[in-house]
PDB file of C-alpha atoms in Angstrom:
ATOM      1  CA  UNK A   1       9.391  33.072  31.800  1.00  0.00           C
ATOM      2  CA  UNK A   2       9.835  36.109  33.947  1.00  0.00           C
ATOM      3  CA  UNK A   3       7.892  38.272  31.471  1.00  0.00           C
ATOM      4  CA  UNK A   4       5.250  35.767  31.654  1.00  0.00           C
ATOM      5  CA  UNK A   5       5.043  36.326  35.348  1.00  0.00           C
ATOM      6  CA  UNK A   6       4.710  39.453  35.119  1.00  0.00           C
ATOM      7  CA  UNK A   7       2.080  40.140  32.881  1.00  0.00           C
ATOM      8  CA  UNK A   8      -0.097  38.081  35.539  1.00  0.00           C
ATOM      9  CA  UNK A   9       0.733  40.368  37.879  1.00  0.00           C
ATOM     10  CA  UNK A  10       0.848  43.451  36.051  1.00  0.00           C
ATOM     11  CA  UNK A  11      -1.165  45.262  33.289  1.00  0.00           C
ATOM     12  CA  UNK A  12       1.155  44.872  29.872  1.00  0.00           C
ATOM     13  CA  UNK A  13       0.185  46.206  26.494  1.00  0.00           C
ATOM     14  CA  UNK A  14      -0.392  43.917  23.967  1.00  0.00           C
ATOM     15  CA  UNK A  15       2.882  42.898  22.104  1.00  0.00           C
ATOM     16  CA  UNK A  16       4.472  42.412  25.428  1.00  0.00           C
ATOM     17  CA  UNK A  17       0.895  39.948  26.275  1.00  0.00           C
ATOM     18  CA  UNK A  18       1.756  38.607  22.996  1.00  0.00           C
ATOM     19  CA  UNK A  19       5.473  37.468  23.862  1.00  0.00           C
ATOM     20  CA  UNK A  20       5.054  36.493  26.868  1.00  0.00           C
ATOM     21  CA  UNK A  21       2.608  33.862  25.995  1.00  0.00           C
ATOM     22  CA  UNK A  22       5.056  32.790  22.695  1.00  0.00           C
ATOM     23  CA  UNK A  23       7.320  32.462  25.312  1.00  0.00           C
ATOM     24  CA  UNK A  24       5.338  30.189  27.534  1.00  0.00           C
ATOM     25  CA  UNK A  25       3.844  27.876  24.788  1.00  0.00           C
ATOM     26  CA  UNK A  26       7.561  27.715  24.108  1.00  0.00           C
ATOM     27  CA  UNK A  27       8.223  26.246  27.146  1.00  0.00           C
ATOM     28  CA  UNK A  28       5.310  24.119  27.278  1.00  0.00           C
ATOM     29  CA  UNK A  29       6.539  22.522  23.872  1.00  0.00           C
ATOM     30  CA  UNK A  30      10.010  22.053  25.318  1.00  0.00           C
ATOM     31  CA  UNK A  31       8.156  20.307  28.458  1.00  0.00           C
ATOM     32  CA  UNK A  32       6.398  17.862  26.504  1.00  0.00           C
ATOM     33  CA  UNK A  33       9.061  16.535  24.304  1.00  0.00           C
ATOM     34  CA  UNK A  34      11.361  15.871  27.217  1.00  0.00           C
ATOM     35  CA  UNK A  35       8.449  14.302  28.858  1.00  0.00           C
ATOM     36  CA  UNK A  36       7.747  12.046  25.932  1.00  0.00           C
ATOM     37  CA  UNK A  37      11.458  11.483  25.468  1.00  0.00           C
ATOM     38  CA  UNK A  38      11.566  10.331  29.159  1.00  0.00           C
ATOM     39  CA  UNK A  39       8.365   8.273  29.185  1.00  0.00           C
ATOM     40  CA  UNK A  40       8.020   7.399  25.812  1.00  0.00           C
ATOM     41  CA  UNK A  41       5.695   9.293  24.978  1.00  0.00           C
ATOM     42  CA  UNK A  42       4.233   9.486  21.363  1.00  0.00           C
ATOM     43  CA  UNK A  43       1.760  11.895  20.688  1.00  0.00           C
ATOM     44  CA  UNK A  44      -0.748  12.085  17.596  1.00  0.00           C
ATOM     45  CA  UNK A  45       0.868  13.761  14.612  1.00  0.00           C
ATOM     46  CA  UNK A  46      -0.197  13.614  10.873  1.00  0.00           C
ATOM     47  CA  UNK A  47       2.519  12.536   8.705  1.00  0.00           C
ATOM     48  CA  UNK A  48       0.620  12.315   4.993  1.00  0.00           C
ATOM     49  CA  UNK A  49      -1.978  14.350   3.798  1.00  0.00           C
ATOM     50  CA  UNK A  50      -3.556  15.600   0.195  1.00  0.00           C
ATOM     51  CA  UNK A  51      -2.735  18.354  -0.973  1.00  0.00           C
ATOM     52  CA  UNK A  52      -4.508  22.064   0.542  1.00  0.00           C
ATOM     53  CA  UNK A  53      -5.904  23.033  -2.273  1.00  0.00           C
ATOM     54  CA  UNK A  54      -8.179  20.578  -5.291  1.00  0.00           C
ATOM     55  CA  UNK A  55     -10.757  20.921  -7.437  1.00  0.00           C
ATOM     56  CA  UNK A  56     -13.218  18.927  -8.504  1.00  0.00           C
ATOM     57  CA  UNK A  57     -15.916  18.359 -11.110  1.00  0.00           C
ATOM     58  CA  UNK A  58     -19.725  18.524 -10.489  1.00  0.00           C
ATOM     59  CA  UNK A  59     -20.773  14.406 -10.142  1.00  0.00           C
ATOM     60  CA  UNK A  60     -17.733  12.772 -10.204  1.00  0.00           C
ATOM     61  CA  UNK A  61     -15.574  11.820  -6.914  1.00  0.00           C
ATOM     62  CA  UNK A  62     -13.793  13.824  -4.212  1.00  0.00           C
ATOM     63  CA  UNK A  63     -11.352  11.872  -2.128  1.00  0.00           C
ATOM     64  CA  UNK A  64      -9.311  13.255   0.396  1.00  0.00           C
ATOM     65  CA  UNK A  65      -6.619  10.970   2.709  1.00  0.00           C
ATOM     66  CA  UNK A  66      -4.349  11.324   6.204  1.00  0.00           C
ATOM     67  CA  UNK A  67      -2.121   8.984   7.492  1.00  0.00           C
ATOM     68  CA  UNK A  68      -0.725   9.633  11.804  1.00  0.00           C
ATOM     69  CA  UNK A  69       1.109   8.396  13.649  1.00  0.00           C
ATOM     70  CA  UNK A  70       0.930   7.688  17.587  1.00  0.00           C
ATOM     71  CA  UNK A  71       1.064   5.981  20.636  1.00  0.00           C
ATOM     72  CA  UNK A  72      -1.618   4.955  21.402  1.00  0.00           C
ATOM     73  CA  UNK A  73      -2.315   5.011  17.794  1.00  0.00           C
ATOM     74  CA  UNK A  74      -4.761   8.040  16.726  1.00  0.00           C
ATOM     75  CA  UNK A  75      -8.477   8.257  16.090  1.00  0.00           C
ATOM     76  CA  UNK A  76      -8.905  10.438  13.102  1.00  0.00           C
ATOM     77  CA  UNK A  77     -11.927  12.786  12.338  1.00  0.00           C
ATOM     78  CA  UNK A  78     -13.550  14.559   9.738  1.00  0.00           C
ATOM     79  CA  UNK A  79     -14.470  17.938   9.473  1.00  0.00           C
ATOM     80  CA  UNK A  80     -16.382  20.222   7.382  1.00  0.00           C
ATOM     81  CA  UNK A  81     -16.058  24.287   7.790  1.00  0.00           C
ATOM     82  CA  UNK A  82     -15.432  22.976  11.469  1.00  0.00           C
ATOM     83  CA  UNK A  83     -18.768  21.065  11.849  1.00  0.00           C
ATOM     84  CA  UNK A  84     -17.533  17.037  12.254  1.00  0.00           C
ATOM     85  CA  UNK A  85     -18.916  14.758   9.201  1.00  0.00           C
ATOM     86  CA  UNK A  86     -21.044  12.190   9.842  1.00  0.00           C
ATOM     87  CA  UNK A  87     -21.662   8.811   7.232  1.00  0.00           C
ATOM     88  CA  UNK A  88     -24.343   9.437   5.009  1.00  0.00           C
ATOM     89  CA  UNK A  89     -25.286   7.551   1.741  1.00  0.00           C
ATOM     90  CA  UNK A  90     -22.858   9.988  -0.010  1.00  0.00           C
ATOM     91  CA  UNK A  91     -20.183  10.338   2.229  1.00  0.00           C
ATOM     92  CA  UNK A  92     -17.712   7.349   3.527  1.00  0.00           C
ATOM     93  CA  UNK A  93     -14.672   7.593   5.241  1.00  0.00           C
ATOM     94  CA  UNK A  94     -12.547   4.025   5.016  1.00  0.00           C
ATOM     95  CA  UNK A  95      -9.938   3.612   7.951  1.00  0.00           C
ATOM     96  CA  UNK A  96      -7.116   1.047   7.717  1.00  0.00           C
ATOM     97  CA  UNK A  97      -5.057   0.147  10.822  1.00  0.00           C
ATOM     98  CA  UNK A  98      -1.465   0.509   9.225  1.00  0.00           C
ATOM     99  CA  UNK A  99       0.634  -0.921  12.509  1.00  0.00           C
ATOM    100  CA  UNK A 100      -0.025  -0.309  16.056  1.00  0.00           C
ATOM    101  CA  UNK A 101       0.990   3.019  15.727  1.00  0.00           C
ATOM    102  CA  UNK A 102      -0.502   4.176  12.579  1.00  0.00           C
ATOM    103  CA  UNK A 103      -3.432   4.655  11.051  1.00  0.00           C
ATOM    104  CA  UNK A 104      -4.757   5.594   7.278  1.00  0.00           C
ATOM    105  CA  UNK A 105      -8.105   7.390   6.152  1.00  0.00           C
ATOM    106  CA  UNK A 106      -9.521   8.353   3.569  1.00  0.00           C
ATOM    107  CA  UNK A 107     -12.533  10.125   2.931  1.00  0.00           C
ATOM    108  CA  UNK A 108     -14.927  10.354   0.074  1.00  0.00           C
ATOM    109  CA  UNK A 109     -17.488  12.082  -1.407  1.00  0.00           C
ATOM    110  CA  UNK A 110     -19.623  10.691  -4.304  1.00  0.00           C
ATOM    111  CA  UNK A 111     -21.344  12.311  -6.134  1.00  0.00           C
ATOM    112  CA  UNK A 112     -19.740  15.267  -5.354  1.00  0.00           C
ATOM    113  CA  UNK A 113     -22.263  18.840  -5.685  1.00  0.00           C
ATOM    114  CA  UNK A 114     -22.107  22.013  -5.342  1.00  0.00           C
ATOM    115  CA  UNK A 115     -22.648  21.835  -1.633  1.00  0.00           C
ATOM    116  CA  UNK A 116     -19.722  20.055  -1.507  1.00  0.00           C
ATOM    117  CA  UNK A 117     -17.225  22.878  -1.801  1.00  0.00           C
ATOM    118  CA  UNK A 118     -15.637  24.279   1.254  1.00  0.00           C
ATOM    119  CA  UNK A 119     -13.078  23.729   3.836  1.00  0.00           C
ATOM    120  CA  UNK A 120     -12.337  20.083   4.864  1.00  0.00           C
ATOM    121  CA  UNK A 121     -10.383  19.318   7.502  1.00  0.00           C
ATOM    122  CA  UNK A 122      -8.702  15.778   9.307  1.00  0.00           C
ATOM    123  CA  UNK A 123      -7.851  15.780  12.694  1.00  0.00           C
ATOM    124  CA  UNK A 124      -5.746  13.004  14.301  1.00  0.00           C
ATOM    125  CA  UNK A 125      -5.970  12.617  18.492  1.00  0.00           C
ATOM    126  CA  UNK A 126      -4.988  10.258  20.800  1.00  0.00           C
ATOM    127  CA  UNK A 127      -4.338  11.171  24.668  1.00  0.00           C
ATOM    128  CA  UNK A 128      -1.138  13.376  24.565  1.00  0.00           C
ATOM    129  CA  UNK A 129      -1.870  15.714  21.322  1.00  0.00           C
ATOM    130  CA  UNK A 130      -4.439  16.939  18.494  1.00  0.00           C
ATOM    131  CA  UNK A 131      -3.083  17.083  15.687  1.00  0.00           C
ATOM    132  CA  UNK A 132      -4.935  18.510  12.180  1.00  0.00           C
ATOM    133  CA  UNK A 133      -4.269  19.434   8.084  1.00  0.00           C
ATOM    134  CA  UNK A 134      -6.752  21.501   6.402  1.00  0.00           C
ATOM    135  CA  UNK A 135      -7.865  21.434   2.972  1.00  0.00           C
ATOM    136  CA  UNK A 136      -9.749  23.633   0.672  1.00  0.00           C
ATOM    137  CA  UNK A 137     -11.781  22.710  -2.568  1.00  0.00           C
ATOM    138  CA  UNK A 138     -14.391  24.055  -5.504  1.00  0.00           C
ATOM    139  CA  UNK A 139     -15.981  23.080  -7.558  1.00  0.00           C
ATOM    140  CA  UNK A 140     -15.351  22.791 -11.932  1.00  0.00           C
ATOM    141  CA  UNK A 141     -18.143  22.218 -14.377  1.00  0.00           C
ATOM    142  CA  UNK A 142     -17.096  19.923 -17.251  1.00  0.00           C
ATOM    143  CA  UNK A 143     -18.419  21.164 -20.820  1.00  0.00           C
ATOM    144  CA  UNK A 144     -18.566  18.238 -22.991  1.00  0.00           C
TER     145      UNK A 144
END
């Protein structure tokens, strides 16, 4: 905490920048669990998820799925290359309200093209924490 203070102050190369602010998140972390302990405090966290990495043939489906956890329970969002999805005639995300805590969705694409390939990504929020999973997929081509 002291080296955090410090580098405010002072001029500090880089590593020591770098530490100091590892050491600070650290701290922030250990802040908000013992407020959420105290309070009960659940914030958004993603406990399911597909896998990182899938593949998937020109045409055919691509579903992806994340299930979190929270309290209030989470609002999840999709994202592609870190631009958030929107419905379209090809695209539909289905959302099922688990408990009061939890919360299921699962996106899909069909039919899936080339376009399609890319970085995906589900983020679940509610008001104490953002949490997110990533996924990457390409495209196949089936030969018949």
């Amino acid at each position: 905490m002291n080296l955090f203070f410090k580098c405010i102050n002072k001029k500090c190369n880089r590593e020591t920048k770098r530490k100091a602010v590892n050491v600070m998140e650290e701290v922030i972390q250990r802040w908000y669990k013992k407020v959420g302990e105290l309070y009960n405090i659940q914030a958004a966290k993603i406990t399911n998820w597909s896998h990182f990495e899938s593949e998937y043939i020109l045409g055919r489906k691509i579903v992806f799925m994340c299930t979190a956890k929270g309290d209030p329970r989470p609002h999840i969002t999709w994202y592609k290359n870190g631009i958030e999805l929107y419905a379209h005639s090809f695209f539909q995300v289905h959302e099922w309200f688990l408990s009061d805590t939890e919360v299921k969705s699962k996106m899909e694409i069909d039919p899936a093209t080339q376009m399609d390939a890319g970085y995906y990504e589900c983020q679940a929020d509610n008001q104490y924490a953002i949490d997110f999973k990533a996924f990457r997929t390409d495209y196949s081509i089936e030969f018949d």
